[in-house]
JSON list of C-alpha atoms in Angstrom, two decimals:
[
{"chain": "A", "resi": 18, "resn": "MET", "atom": "CA", "xyz": [24.42, 111.37, -170.42]},
{"chain": "A", "resi": 19, "resn": "MET", "atom": "CA", "xyz": [27.37, 113.26, -169.49]},
{"chain": "A", "resi": 20, "resn": "LYS", "atom": "CA", "xyz": [29.69, 114.44, -171.69]},
{"chain": "A", "resi": 21, "resn": "LYS", "atom": "CA", "xyz": [33.02, 113.22, -172.09]},
{"chain": "A", "resi": 22, "resn": "ASN", "atom": "CA", "xyz": [35.39, 116.76, -171.86]},
{"chain": "A", "resi": 23, "resn": "ARG", "atom": "CA", "xyz": [39.06, 115.03, -172.26]},
{"chain": "A", "resi": 24, "resn": "ILE", "atom": "CA", "xyz": [40.04, 114.13, -175.85]},
{"chain": "A", "resi": 25, "resn": "ALA", "atom": "CA", "xyz": [41.77, 111.09, -175.29]},
{"chain": "A", "resi": 26, "resn": "THR", "atom": "CA", "xyz": [39.08, 109.31, -173.15]},
{"chain": "A", "resi": 27, "resn": "ARG", "atom": "CA", "xyz": [36.70, 109.88, -176.45]},
{"chain": "A", "resi": 28, "resn": "VAL", "atom": "CA", "xyz": [39.31, 108.87, -178.58]},
{"chain": "A", "resi": 29, "resn": "LYS", "atom": "CA", "xyz": [39.60, 105.37, -176.34]},
{"chain": "A", "resi": 30, "resn": "ASP", "atom": "CA", "xyz": [36.13, 105.66, -176.52]},
{"chain": "A", "resi": 31, "resn": "LYS", "atom": "CA", "xyz": [35.56, 105.36, -180.36]},
{"chain": "A", "resi": 32, "resn": "THR", "atom": "CA", "xyz": [38.60, 103.13, -181.25]},
{"chain": "A", "resi": 33, "resn": "GLY", "atom": "CA", "xyz": [37.60, 100.46, -178.31]},
{"chain": "A", "resi": 34, "resn": "ILE", "atom": "CA", "xyz": [40.76, 100.46, -176.53]},
{"chain": "A", "resi": 35, "resn": "ALA", "atom": "CA", "xyz": [38.66, 102.19, -173.29]},
{"chain": "A", "resi": 36, "resn": "LYS", "atom": "CA", "xyz": [36.78, 98.51, -172.98]},
{"chain": "A", "resi": 37, "resn": "SER", "atom": "CA", "xyz": [38.46, 96.36, -170.49]},
{"chain": "A", "resi": 38, "resn": "LYS", "atom": "CA", "xyz": [39.88, 92.64, -171.61]},
{"chain": "A", "resi": 39, "resn": "ASN", "atom": "CA", "xyz": [40.72, 90.85, -169.09]},
{"chain": "A", "resi": 40, "resn": "ARG", "atom": "CA", "xyz": [42.26, 87.83, -170.81]},
{"chain": "A", "resi": 41, "resn": "SER", "atom": "CA", "xyz": [44.30, 86.42, -167.14]},
{"chain": "A", "resi": 42, "resn": "GLU", "atom": "CA", "xyz": [43.45, 82.73, -167.00]},
{"chain": "A", "resi": 43, "resn": "GLU", "atom": "CA", "xyz": [45.09, 83.05, -163.43]},
{"chain": "A", "resi": 44, "resn": "LEU", "atom": "CA", "xyz": [42.57, 86.13, -162.45]},
{"chain": "A", "resi": 45, "resn": "GLY", "atom": "CA", "xyz": [40.33, 83.45, -160.22]},
{"chain": "A", "resi": 46, "resn": "ASP", "atom": "CA", "xyz": [43.50, 82.26, -158.48]},
{"chain": "A", "resi": 47, "resn": "LEU", "atom": "CA", "xyz": [44.68, 85.57, -157.83]},
{"chain": "A", "resi": 48, "resn": "ARG", "atom": "CA", "xyz": [41.53, 86.95, -156.48]},
{"chain": "A", "resi": 49, "resn": "VAL", "atom": "CA", "xyz": [41.77, 84.05, -154.00]},
{"chain": "A", "resi": 50, "resn": "ARG", "atom": "CA", "xyz": [45.82, 84.56, -152.95]},
{"chain": "A", "resi": 51, "resn": "TYR", "atom": "CA", "xyz": [44.39, 88.24, -152.70]},
{"chain": "A", "resi": 52, "resn": "GLY", "atom": "CA", "xyz": [41.67, 87.84, -150.58]},
{"chain": "A", "resi": 53, "resn": "GLN", "atom": "CA", "xyz": [44.30, 85.38, -148.41]},
{"chain": "A", "resi": 54, "resn": "PHE", "atom": "CA", "xyz": [46.83, 88.13, -148.09]},
{"chain": "A", "resi": 55, "resn": "SER", "atom": "CA", "xyz": [44.09, 90.77, -147.21]},
{"chain": "A", "resi": 56, "resn": "LYS", "atom": "CA", "xyz": [42.98, 88.78, -144.22]},
{"chain": "A", "resi": 57, "resn": "ASN", "atom": "CA", "xyz": [46.37, 88.09, -143.39]},
{"chain": "A", "resi": 58, "resn": "LEU", "atom": "CA", "xyz": [47.14, 92.17, -143.37]},
{"chain": "A", "resi": 59, "resn": "LYS", "atom": "CA", "xyz": [44.49, 92.42, -141.31]},
{"chain": "A", "resi": 60, "resn": "PHE", "atom": "CA", "xyz": [45.90, 90.37, -138.60]},
{"chain": "A", "resi": 61, "resn": "LEU", "atom": "CA", "xyz": [49.57, 91.27, -139.01]},
{"chain": "A", "resi": 62, "resn": "ILE", "atom": "CA", "xyz": [48.25, 94.91, -138.47]},
{"chain": "A", "resi": 63, "resn": "SER", "atom": "CA", "xyz": [45.78, 94.61, -135.30]},
{"chain": "A", "resi": 64, "resn": "THR", "atom": "CA", "xyz": [48.40, 92.26, -133.59]},
{"chain": "A", "resi": 65, "resn": "LEU", "atom": "CA", "xyz": [51.66, 94.90, -134.47]},
{"chain": "A", "resi": 66, "resn": "ASN", "atom": "CA", "xyz": [49.05, 97.48, -132.52]},
{"chain": "A", "resi": 67, "resn": "GLY", "atom": "CA", "xyz": [48.84, 95.40, -130.15]},
{"chain": "A", "resi": 68, "resn": "ASN", "atom": "CA", "xyz": [52.02, 95.46, -129.49]},
{"chain": "A", "resi": 69, "resn": "LEU", "atom": "CA", "xyz": [52.19, 98.89, -129.44]},
{"chain": "A", "resi": 70, "resn": "GLU", "atom": "CA", "xyz": [49.79, 99.01, -126.89]},
{"chain": "A", "resi": 71, "resn": "ALA", "atom": "CA", "xyz": [52.20, 96.39, -124.97]},
{"chain": "A", "resi": 72, "resn": "MET", "atom": "CA", "xyz": [55.46, 98.46, -125.73]},
{"chain": "A", "resi": 73, "resn": "ARG", "atom": "CA", "xyz": [53.77, 101.77, -124.38]},
{"chain": "A", "resi": 74, "resn": "ALA", "atom": "CA", "xyz": [52.61, 99.99, -121.25]},
{"chain": "A", "resi": 75, "resn": "HIS", "atom": "CA", "xyz": [55.91, 99.01, -120.73]},
{"chain": "A", "resi": 76, "resn": "SER", "atom": "CA", "xyz": [57.60, 102.00, -121.12]},
{"chain": "A", "resi": 77, "resn": "ARG", "atom": "CA", "xyz": [55.00, 103.64, -118.60]},
{"chain": "A", "resi": 78, "resn": "SER", "atom": "CA", "xyz": [56.40, 100.98, -116.15]},
{"chain": "A", "resi": 79, "resn": "ARG", "atom": "CA", "xyz": [59.98, 101.80, -116.42]},
{"chain": "A", "resi": 80, "resn": "LEU", "atom": "CA", "xyz": [59.40, 105.20, -116.21]},
{"chain": "A", "resi": 81, "resn": "GLU", "atom": "CA", "xyz": [57.52, 104.39, -112.97]},
{"chain": "A", "resi": 82, "resn": "VAL", "atom": "CA", "xyz": [59.86, 102.53, -111.99]},
{"chain": "A", "resi": 83, "resn": "ALA", "atom": "CA", "xyz": [62.69, 105.33, -112.71]},
{"chain": "A", "resi": 84, "resn": "LYS", "atom": "CA", "xyz": [60.36, 107.54, -110.47]},
{"chain": "A", "resi": 85, "resn": "ALA", "atom": "CA", "xyz": [60.74, 105.34, -107.55]},
{"chain": "A", "resi": 86, "resn": "VAL", "atom": "CA", "xyz": [64.03, 104.96, -108.10]},
{"chain": "A", "resi": 87, "resn": "ASN", "atom": "CA", "xyz": [64.17, 108.99, -108.22]},
{"chain": "A", "resi": 88, "resn": "ALA", "atom": "CA", "xyz": [61.96, 109.18, -104.89]},
{"chain": "A", "resi": 89, "resn": "LEU", "atom": "CA", "xyz": [64.64, 106.75, -103.11]},
{"chain": "A", "resi": 90, "resn": "THR", "atom": "CA", "xyz": [67.16, 108.49, -104.21]},
{"chain": "A", "resi": 91, "resn": "VAL", "atom": "CA", "xyz": [66.66, 112.10, -103.20]},
{"chain": "A", "resi": 92, "resn": "ASP", "atom": "CA", "xyz": [69.50, 114.09, -101.09]},
{"chain": "A", "resi": 93, "resn": "THR", "atom": "CA", "xyz": [71.77, 110.92, -101.52]},
{"chain": "A", "resi": 94, "resn": "PRO", "atom": "CA", "xyz": [74.79, 110.56, -103.30]},
{"chain": "A", "resi": 95, "resn": "LEU", "atom": "CA", "xyz": [73.58, 107.68, -105.46]},
{"chain": "A", "resi": 96, "resn": "PHE", "atom": "CA", "xyz": [71.20, 110.72, -107.06]},
{"chain": "A", "resi": 97, "resn": "LYS", "atom": "CA", "xyz": [73.52, 111.67, -109.99]},
{"chain": "A", "resi": 98, "resn": "CYS", "atom": "CA", "xyz": [73.49, 108.31, -110.84]},
{"chain": "A", "resi": 99, "resn": "ALA", "atom": "CA", "xyz": [69.93, 106.70, -110.49]},
{"chain": "A", "resi": 100, "resn": "GLY", "atom": "CA", "xyz": [67.51, 109.27, -109.47]},
{"chain": "A", "resi": 101, "resn": "ASP", "atom": "CA", "xyz": [68.07, 112.04, -112.36]},
{"chain": "A", "resi": 102, "resn": "ILE", "atom": "CA", "xyz": [65.22, 111.71, -114.56]},
{"chain": "A", "resi": 103, "resn": "PRO", "atom": "CA", "xyz": [65.78, 113.76, -117.92]},
{"chain": "A", "resi": 104, "resn": "SER", "atom": "CA", "xyz": [63.16, 116.57, -118.47]},
{"chain": "A", "resi": 105, "resn": "HIS", "atom": "CA", "xyz": [62.16, 115.71, -121.66]},
{"chain": "A", "resi": 106, "resn": "ALA", "atom": "CA", "xyz": [61.43, 112.04, -120.53]},
{"chain": "A", "resi": 107, "resn": "ILE", "atom": "CA", "xyz": [58.18, 113.39, -118.71]},
{"chain": "A", "resi": 108, "resn": "GLY", "atom": "CA", "xyz": [55.45, 113.88, -121.18]},
{"chain": "A", "resi": 109, "resn": "THR", "atom": "CA", "xyz": [56.34, 111.42, -123.85]},
{"chain": "A", "resi": 110, "resn": "THR", "atom": "CA", "xyz": [55.39, 107.95, -124.60]},
{"chain": "A", "resi": 111, "resn": "ASP", "atom": "CA", "xyz": [57.74, 106.59, -122.03]},
{"chain": "A", "resi": 112, "resn": "GLY", "atom": "CA", "xyz": [54.72, 107.23, -119.76]},
{"chain": "A", "resi": 113, "resn": "GLY", "atom": "CA", "xyz": [53.68, 110.43, -119.86]},
{"chain": "A", "resi": 114, "resn": "PRO", "atom": "CA", "xyz": [50.64, 111.97, -121.03]},
{"chain": "A", "resi": 115, "resn": "PRO", "atom": "CA", "xyz": [50.16, 112.06, -124.40]},
{"chain": "A", "resi": 116, "resn": "ASP", "atom": "CA", "xyz": [51.17, 115.09, -126.31]},
{"chain": "A", "resi": 117, "resn": "ASP", "atom": "CA", "xyz": [50.14, 116.92, -129.56]},
{"chain": "A", "resi": 118, "resn": "ARG", "atom": "CA", "xyz": [52.29, 114.71, -132.18]},
{"chain": "A", "resi": 119, "resn": "GLY", "atom": "CA", "xyz": [49.88, 112.07, -132.41]},
{"chain": "A", "resi": 120, "resn": "SER", "atom": "CA", "xyz": [50.62, 109.30, -129.73]}
]
């Protein structure tokens, strides 16, 4: 048996305070409700992950459209308004390759 080093733990053991006495009559109901909440939370997380992937795919698609417009407007007066893609848009979550930020 391990020796208890903390004085507070030893005092609680000697006085009987350390013994957990759950007197809640609704513990069974709370366990059932928590189980259902846990299932619902897992479903929400998986749904949000799916939504995140869909948003990333949408962003990649938008970037591809911007690149196509860029290619069409090169050497035209429309390039400054429709074809200029900011350099920070390439390589971000808007469709470029993943970076080192954990995306």
